[in-house]
Structures are given as structure tokens and as C-alpha cells.
Tab-separated table of C-alpha atoms in Angstrom:
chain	number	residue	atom	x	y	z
A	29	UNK	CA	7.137	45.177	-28.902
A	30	UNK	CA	4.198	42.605	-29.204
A	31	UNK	CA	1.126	43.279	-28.875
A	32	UNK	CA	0.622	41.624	-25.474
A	33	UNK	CA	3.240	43.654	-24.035
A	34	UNK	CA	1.496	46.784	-25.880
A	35	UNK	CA	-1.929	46.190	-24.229
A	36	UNK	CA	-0.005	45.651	-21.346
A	37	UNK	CA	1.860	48.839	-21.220
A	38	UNK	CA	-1.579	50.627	-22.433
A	39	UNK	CA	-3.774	49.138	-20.054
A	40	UNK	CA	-4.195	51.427	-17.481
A	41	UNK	CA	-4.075	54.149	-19.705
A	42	UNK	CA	-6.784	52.956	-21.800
A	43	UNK	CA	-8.948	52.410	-18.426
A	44	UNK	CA	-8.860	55.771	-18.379
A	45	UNK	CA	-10.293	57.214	-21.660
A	46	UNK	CA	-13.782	58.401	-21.452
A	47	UNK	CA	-16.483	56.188	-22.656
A	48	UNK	CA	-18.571	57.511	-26.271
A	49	UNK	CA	-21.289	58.432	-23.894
A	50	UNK	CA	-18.912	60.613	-21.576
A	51	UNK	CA	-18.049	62.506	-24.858
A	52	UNK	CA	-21.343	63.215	-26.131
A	53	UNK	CA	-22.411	64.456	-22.727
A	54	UNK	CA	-19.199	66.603	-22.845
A	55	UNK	CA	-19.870	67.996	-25.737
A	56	UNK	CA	-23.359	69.046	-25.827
A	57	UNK	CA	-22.892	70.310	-22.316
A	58	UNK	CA	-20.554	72.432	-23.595
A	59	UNK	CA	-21.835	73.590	-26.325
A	60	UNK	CA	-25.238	74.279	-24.382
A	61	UNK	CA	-23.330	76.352	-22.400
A	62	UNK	CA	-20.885	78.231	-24.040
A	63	UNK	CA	-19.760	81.451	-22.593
A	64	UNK	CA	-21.457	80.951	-19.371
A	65	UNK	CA	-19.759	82.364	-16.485
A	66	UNK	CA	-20.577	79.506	-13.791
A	67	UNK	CA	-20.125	79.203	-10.040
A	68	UNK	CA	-20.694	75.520	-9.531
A	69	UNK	CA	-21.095	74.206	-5.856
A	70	UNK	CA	-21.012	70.578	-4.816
A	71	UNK	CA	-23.425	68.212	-5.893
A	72	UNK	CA	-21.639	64.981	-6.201
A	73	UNK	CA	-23.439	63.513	-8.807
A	74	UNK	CA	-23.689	63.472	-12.736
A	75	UNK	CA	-26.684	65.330	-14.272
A	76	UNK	CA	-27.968	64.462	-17.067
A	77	UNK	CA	-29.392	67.558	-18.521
A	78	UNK	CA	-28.917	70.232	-21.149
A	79	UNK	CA	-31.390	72.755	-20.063
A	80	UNK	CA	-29.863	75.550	-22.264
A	81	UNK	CA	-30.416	73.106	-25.805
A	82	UNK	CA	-34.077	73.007	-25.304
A	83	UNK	CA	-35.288	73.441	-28.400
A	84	UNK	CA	-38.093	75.349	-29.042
A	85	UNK	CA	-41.079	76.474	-30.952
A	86	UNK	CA	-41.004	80.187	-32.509
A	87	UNK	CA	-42.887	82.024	-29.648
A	88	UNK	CA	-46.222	84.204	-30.116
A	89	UNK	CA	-46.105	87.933	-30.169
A	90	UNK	CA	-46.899	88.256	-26.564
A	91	UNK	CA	-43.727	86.131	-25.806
A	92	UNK	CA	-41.673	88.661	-26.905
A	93	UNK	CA	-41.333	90.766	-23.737
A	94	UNK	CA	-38.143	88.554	-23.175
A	95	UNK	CA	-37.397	86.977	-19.788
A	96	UNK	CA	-34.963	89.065	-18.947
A	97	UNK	CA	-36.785	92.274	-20.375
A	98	UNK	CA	-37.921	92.788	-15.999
A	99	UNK	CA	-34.165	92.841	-15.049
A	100	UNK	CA	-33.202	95.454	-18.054
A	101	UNK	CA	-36.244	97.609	-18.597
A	102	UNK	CA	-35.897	99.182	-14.600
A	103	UNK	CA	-39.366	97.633	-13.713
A	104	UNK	CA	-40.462	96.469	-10.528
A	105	UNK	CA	-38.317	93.600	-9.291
A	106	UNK	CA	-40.300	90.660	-8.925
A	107	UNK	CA	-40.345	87.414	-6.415
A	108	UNK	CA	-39.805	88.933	-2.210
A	109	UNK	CA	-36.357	89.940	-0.672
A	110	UNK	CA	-34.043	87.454	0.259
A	111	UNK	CA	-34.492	86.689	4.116
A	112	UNK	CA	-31.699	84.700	6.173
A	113	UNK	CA	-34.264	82.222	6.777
A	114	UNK	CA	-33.975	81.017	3.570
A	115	UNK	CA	-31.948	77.759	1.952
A	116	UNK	CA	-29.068	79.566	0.049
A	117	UNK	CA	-25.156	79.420	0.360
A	118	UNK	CA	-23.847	81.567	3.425
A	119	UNK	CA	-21.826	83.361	0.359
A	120	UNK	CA	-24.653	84.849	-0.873
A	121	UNK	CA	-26.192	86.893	1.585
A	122	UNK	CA	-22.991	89.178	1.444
A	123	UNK	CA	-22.678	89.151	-1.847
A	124	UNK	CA	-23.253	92.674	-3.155
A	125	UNK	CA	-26.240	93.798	-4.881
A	126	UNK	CA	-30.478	93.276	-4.795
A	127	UNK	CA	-31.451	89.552	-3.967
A	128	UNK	CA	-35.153	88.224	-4.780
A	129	UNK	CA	-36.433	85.104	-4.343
A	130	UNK	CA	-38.329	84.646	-7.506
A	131	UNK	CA	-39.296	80.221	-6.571
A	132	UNK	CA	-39.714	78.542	-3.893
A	133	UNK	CA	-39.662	74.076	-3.887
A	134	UNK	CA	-39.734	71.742	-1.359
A	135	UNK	CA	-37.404	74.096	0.878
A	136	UNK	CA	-35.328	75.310	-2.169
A	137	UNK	CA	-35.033	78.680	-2.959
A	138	UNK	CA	-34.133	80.398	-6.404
A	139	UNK	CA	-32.562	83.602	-5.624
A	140	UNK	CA	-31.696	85.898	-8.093
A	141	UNK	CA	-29.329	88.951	-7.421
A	142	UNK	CA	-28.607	92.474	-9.693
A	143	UNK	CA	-25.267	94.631	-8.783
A	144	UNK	CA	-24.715	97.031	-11.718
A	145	UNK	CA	-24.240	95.077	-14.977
A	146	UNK	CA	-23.883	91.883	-13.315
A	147	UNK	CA	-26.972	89.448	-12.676
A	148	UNK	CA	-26.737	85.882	-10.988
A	149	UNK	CA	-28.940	82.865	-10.467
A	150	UNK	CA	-28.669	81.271	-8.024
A	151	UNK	CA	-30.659	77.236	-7.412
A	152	UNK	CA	-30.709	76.683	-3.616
A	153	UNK	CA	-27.009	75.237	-2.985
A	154	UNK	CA	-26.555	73.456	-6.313
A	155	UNK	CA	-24.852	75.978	-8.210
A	156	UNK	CA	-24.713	79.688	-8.879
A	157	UNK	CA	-24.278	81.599	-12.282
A	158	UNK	CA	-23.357	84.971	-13.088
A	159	UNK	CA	-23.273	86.798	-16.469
A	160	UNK	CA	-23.527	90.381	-17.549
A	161	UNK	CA	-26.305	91.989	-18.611
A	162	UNK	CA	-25.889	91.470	-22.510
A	163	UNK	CA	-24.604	87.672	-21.939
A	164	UNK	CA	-28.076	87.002	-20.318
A	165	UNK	CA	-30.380	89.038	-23.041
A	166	UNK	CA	-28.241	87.324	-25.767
A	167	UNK	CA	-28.789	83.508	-23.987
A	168	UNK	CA	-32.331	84.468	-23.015
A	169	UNK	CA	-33.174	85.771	-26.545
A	170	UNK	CA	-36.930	86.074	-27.091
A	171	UNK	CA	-38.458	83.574	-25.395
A	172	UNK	CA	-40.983	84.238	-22.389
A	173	UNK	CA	-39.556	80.937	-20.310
A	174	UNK	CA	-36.446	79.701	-19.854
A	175	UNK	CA	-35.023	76.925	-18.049
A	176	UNK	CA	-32.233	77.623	-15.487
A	177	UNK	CA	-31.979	73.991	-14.304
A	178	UNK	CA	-32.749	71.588	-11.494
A	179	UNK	CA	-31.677	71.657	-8.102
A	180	UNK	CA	-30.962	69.063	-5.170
A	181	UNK	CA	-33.115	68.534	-2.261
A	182	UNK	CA	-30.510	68.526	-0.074
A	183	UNK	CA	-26.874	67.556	-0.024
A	184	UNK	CA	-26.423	64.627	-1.890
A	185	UNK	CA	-29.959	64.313	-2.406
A	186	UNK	CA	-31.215	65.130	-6.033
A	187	UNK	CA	-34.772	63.465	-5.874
A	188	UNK	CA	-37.390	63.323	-2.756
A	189	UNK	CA	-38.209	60.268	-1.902
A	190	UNK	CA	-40.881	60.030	-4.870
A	191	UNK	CA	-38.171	60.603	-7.402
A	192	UNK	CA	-38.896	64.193	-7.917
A	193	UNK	CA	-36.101	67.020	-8.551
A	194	UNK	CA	-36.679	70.689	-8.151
A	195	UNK	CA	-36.485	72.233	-11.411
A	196	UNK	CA	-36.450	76.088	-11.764
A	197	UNK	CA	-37.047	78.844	-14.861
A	198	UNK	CA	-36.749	82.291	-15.511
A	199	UNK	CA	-39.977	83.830	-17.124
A	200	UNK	CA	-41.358	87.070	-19.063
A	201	UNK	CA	-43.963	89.015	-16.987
A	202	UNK	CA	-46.537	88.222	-19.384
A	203	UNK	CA	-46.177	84.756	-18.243
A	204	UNK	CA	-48.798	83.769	-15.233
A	205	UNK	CA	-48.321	80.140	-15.299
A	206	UNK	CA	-45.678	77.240	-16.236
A	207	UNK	CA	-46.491	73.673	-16.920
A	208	UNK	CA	-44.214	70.722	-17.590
A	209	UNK	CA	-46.198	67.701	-19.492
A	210	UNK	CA	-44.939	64.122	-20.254
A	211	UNK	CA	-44.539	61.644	-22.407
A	212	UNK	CA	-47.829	60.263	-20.149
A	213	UNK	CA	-49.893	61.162	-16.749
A	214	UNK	CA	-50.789	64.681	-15.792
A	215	UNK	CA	-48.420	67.438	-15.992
A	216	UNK	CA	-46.786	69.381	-13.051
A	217	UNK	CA	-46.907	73.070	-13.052
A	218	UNK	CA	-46.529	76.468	-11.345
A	219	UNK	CA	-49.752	78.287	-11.031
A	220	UNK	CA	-48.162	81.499	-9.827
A	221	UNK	CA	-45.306	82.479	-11.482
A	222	UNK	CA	-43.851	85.989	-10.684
A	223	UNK	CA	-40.556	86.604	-13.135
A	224	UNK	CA	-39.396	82.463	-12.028
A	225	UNK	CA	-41.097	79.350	-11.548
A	226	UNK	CA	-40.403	76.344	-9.987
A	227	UNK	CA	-42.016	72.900	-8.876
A	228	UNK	CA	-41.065	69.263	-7.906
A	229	UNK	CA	-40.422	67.724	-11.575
A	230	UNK	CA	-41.568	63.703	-11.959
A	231	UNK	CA	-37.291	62.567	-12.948
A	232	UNK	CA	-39.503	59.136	-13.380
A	233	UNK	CA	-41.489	60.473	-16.618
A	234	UNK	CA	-39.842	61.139	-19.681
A	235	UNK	CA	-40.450	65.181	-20.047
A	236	UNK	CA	-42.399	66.309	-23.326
A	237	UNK	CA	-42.389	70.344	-23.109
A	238	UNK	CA	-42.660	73.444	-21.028
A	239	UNK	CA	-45.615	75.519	-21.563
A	240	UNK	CA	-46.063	79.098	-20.491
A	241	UNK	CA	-49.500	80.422	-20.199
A	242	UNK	CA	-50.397	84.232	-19.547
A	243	UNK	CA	-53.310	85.565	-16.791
A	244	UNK	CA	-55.878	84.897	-19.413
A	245	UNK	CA	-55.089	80.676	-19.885
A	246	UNK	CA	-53.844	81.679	-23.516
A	247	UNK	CA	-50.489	79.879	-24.318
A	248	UNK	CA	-48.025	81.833	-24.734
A	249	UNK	CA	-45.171	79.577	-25.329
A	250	UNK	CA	-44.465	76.135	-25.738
A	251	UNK	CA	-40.749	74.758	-25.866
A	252	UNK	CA	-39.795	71.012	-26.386
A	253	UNK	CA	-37.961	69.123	-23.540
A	254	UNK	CA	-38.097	65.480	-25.182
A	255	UNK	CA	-33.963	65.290	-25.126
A	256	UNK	CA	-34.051	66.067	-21.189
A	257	UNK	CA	-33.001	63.891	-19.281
A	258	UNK	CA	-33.540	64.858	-15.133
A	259	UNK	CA	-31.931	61.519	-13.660
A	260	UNK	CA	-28.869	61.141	-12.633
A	261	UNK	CA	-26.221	58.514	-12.360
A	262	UNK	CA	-24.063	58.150	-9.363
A	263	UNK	CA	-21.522	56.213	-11.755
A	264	UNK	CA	-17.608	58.405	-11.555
A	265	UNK	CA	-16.791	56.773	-15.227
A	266	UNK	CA	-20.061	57.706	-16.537
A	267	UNK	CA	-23.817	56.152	-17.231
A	268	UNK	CA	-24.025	52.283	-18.418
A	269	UNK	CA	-26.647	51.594	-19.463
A	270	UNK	CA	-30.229	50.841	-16.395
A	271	UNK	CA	-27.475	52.870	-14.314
A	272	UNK	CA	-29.646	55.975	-14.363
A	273	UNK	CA	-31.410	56.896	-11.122
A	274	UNK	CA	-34.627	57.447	-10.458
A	275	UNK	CA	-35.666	54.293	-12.572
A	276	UNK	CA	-38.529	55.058	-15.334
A	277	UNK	CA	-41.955	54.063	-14.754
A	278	UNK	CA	-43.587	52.089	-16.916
A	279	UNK	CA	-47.113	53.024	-19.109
């Protein structure tokens, strides 16, 4: 066989193979979130975001009252009950256990939920994620934030109409306040954080870091988020490149 008739033959096939950028994203999805029992729910679009590879720097002493240490130590359950008023999946209210509402953005809700050794997160109806008790301390480690991931506006609707995404945490009780800086302008930030936070992320800025301050204004951990990406491309075979949505603002 030629190799005209080859290509031929191979054609469609070849169509079909994901692009080097598909792979990549594959992969460090994956391996950002190995392990991780996940309850997706529709979004319809490709996010391009590894929340769980943030890298970070080694946090202070007063960091090390983990994020997760309020769900495992019996304290005080932070955030308010969930209410049916608010914007989750109809699944969730009778789903067994305590619900709290630790965030609140732009009509999205970040519920979290405890039933014996189970605990779930859940982003308004983006997805839902459920681990046990030891899978969370072990992903949480020792830091005093971490980032649980952005949510949609509304149904197919990542970004408001200024290009912003909500984007939601988990944080130690230590931590008082959250702020998200960029590569430039002012940063965007939670000012009252009780065991979450959450606020309307700028997708148009490159992100630089998370910060987590306690009552006092000290820091008490700062974690790098210059390889997230919060846009999204609406692409089924991937990203080429100026495909991304929101587009970036310019300096």
C-alpha cells in the first residue's frame, strides 16, 4: 500500500488523536487529582485549571492548624445551614448528613456536607466532590488555604459579563481573610472568611498567588497561582491558540 492510500485509510483516524496540548492538560489534570472521588455535573466547557498543583510556599507556624483540622477536630461547624433558598443541585438537599454554606458569589453557593467519615464539596451546580476523611487531611496537608476550584455563573455561563468566574477555597480557622493578586491591578479578596472563601476572580488577569491573612493582618500563607489558568475554551478538540475565553487585558 502507498502512502496516499495509507493517509487515506488513516485519515479520519488521525483527525481524531488528541492534539500535544490535549495531552498535557490530561495529564497534569490527572495527576493534580489523583485519587479524588469526583461527582462532576454539567458544565459544557473546558477549564483550564489545575487548582490542586498550586504550588506553594512552606507555610508559617500559625498555618499549621490545617484546613481541614475544623471538620476533624469536632469544633464548631463553620459558614450557616444550608437553606432551600439557596443555588445548589436538587440532589443535595437530601443527601444525608450536615450541610453549611461556608461562600457565597454572585448567587453561588459553596456548600459543604459531613455524614460520618465522608465529607463533600460542593461549587454551586458545577461539580461536587466527595472523599473520606483521611483522603481530604492527606490532599489538604498543612496548608491554611486551599483551592477547591471555580464555579459557573449559571448554566453555560462561566464568566459575568466582566469576565469574572467564581472561584472558591477551603481555609484553616486561623485564616480571617483571602486575597488573590495579579500579575498587575489590585487584587480581589474575601474579607470575611469563615472555614471557605470565595469572590468573583478577574479570568482577564493572569493570577500571581493566594494569600491568607489571620484577624491580626499578619500573613499567614502565601501560595503561587502563576500556572492557573481561569479561562476557558469552548473548542470540543481542545485550545488553539487566541481560542481562550475571556480574552487577556493588556498592561
Amino acid at each position: 500500500m502507498n502512502d496516499d492510500a495509507l493517509q487515506a485509510l488513516l485519515g479520519p483516524a488521525l483527525d481524531l488523536a488528541p492534539t500535544d496540548e490535549e495531552v498535557r492538560r490530561v495529564l497534569q489534570l490527572d495527576d493534580a487529582r489523583r485519587k479524588r472521588g469526583r461527582r462532576r455535573l454539567a458544565l459544557g466547557l473546558a477549564m483550564v485549571l489545575a487548582v490542586a498543583g498550586v504550588s506553594a510556599a512552606p507555610p508559617t507556624r500559625a498555618a499549621l492548624d490545617s484546613a481541614f483540622d475544623w471538620v476533624s477536630d469536632g469544633a464548631k461547624a463553620p459558614g450557616r445551614a444550608l437553606t432551600p433558598r439557596d443555588n445548589v443541585p436538587s440532589w443535595l438537599h437530601a443527601d444525608p448528613g450536615e450541610h453549611r454554606v461556608l461562600a457565597e458569589v454572585a448567587g453561588v453557593d459553596m456548600v459543604t456536607s459531613r455524614n460520618g467519615d465522608k465529607f463533600s464539596v460542593t461549587l454551586g451546580n458545577s461539580f461536587g466532590e466527595s472523599r473520606t476523611l483521611d483522603e481530604w487531611r492527606e490532599f489538604f496537608g498543612d496548608h491554611a488555604v486551599v483551592l477547591v476550584g471555580p464555579a459557573s455563573i449559571g448554566p453555560g455561563q462561566p464568566f459575568d459579563e466582566h469576565g469574572r468566574v467564581p472561584l472558591f477555597g477551603l481555609a484553616a480557622k486561623s485564616v480571617a481573610r483571602v486575597e488573590l493578586t495579579y500579575a498587575f491591578g489590585p487584587p480581589t479578596s474575601d474579607d470575611d472568611v469563615d472555614g471557605g472563601f470565595g469572590f468573583l476572580a478577574d479570568a482577564t488577569r493572569p493570577p500571581r498567588a493566594l494569600v491568607a491573612y489571620d484577624r491580626n493582618g499578619r500573613q499567614v500563607e502565601r501560595r503561587d497561582m502563576s500556572t492557573i489558568d481561569l479561562r476557558v475554551c469552548r473548542d470540543v478538540r481542545g485550545c488553539p491558540p487566541g481560542h481562550l475565553e475571556p480574552r487577556r487585558r493588556r498592561r
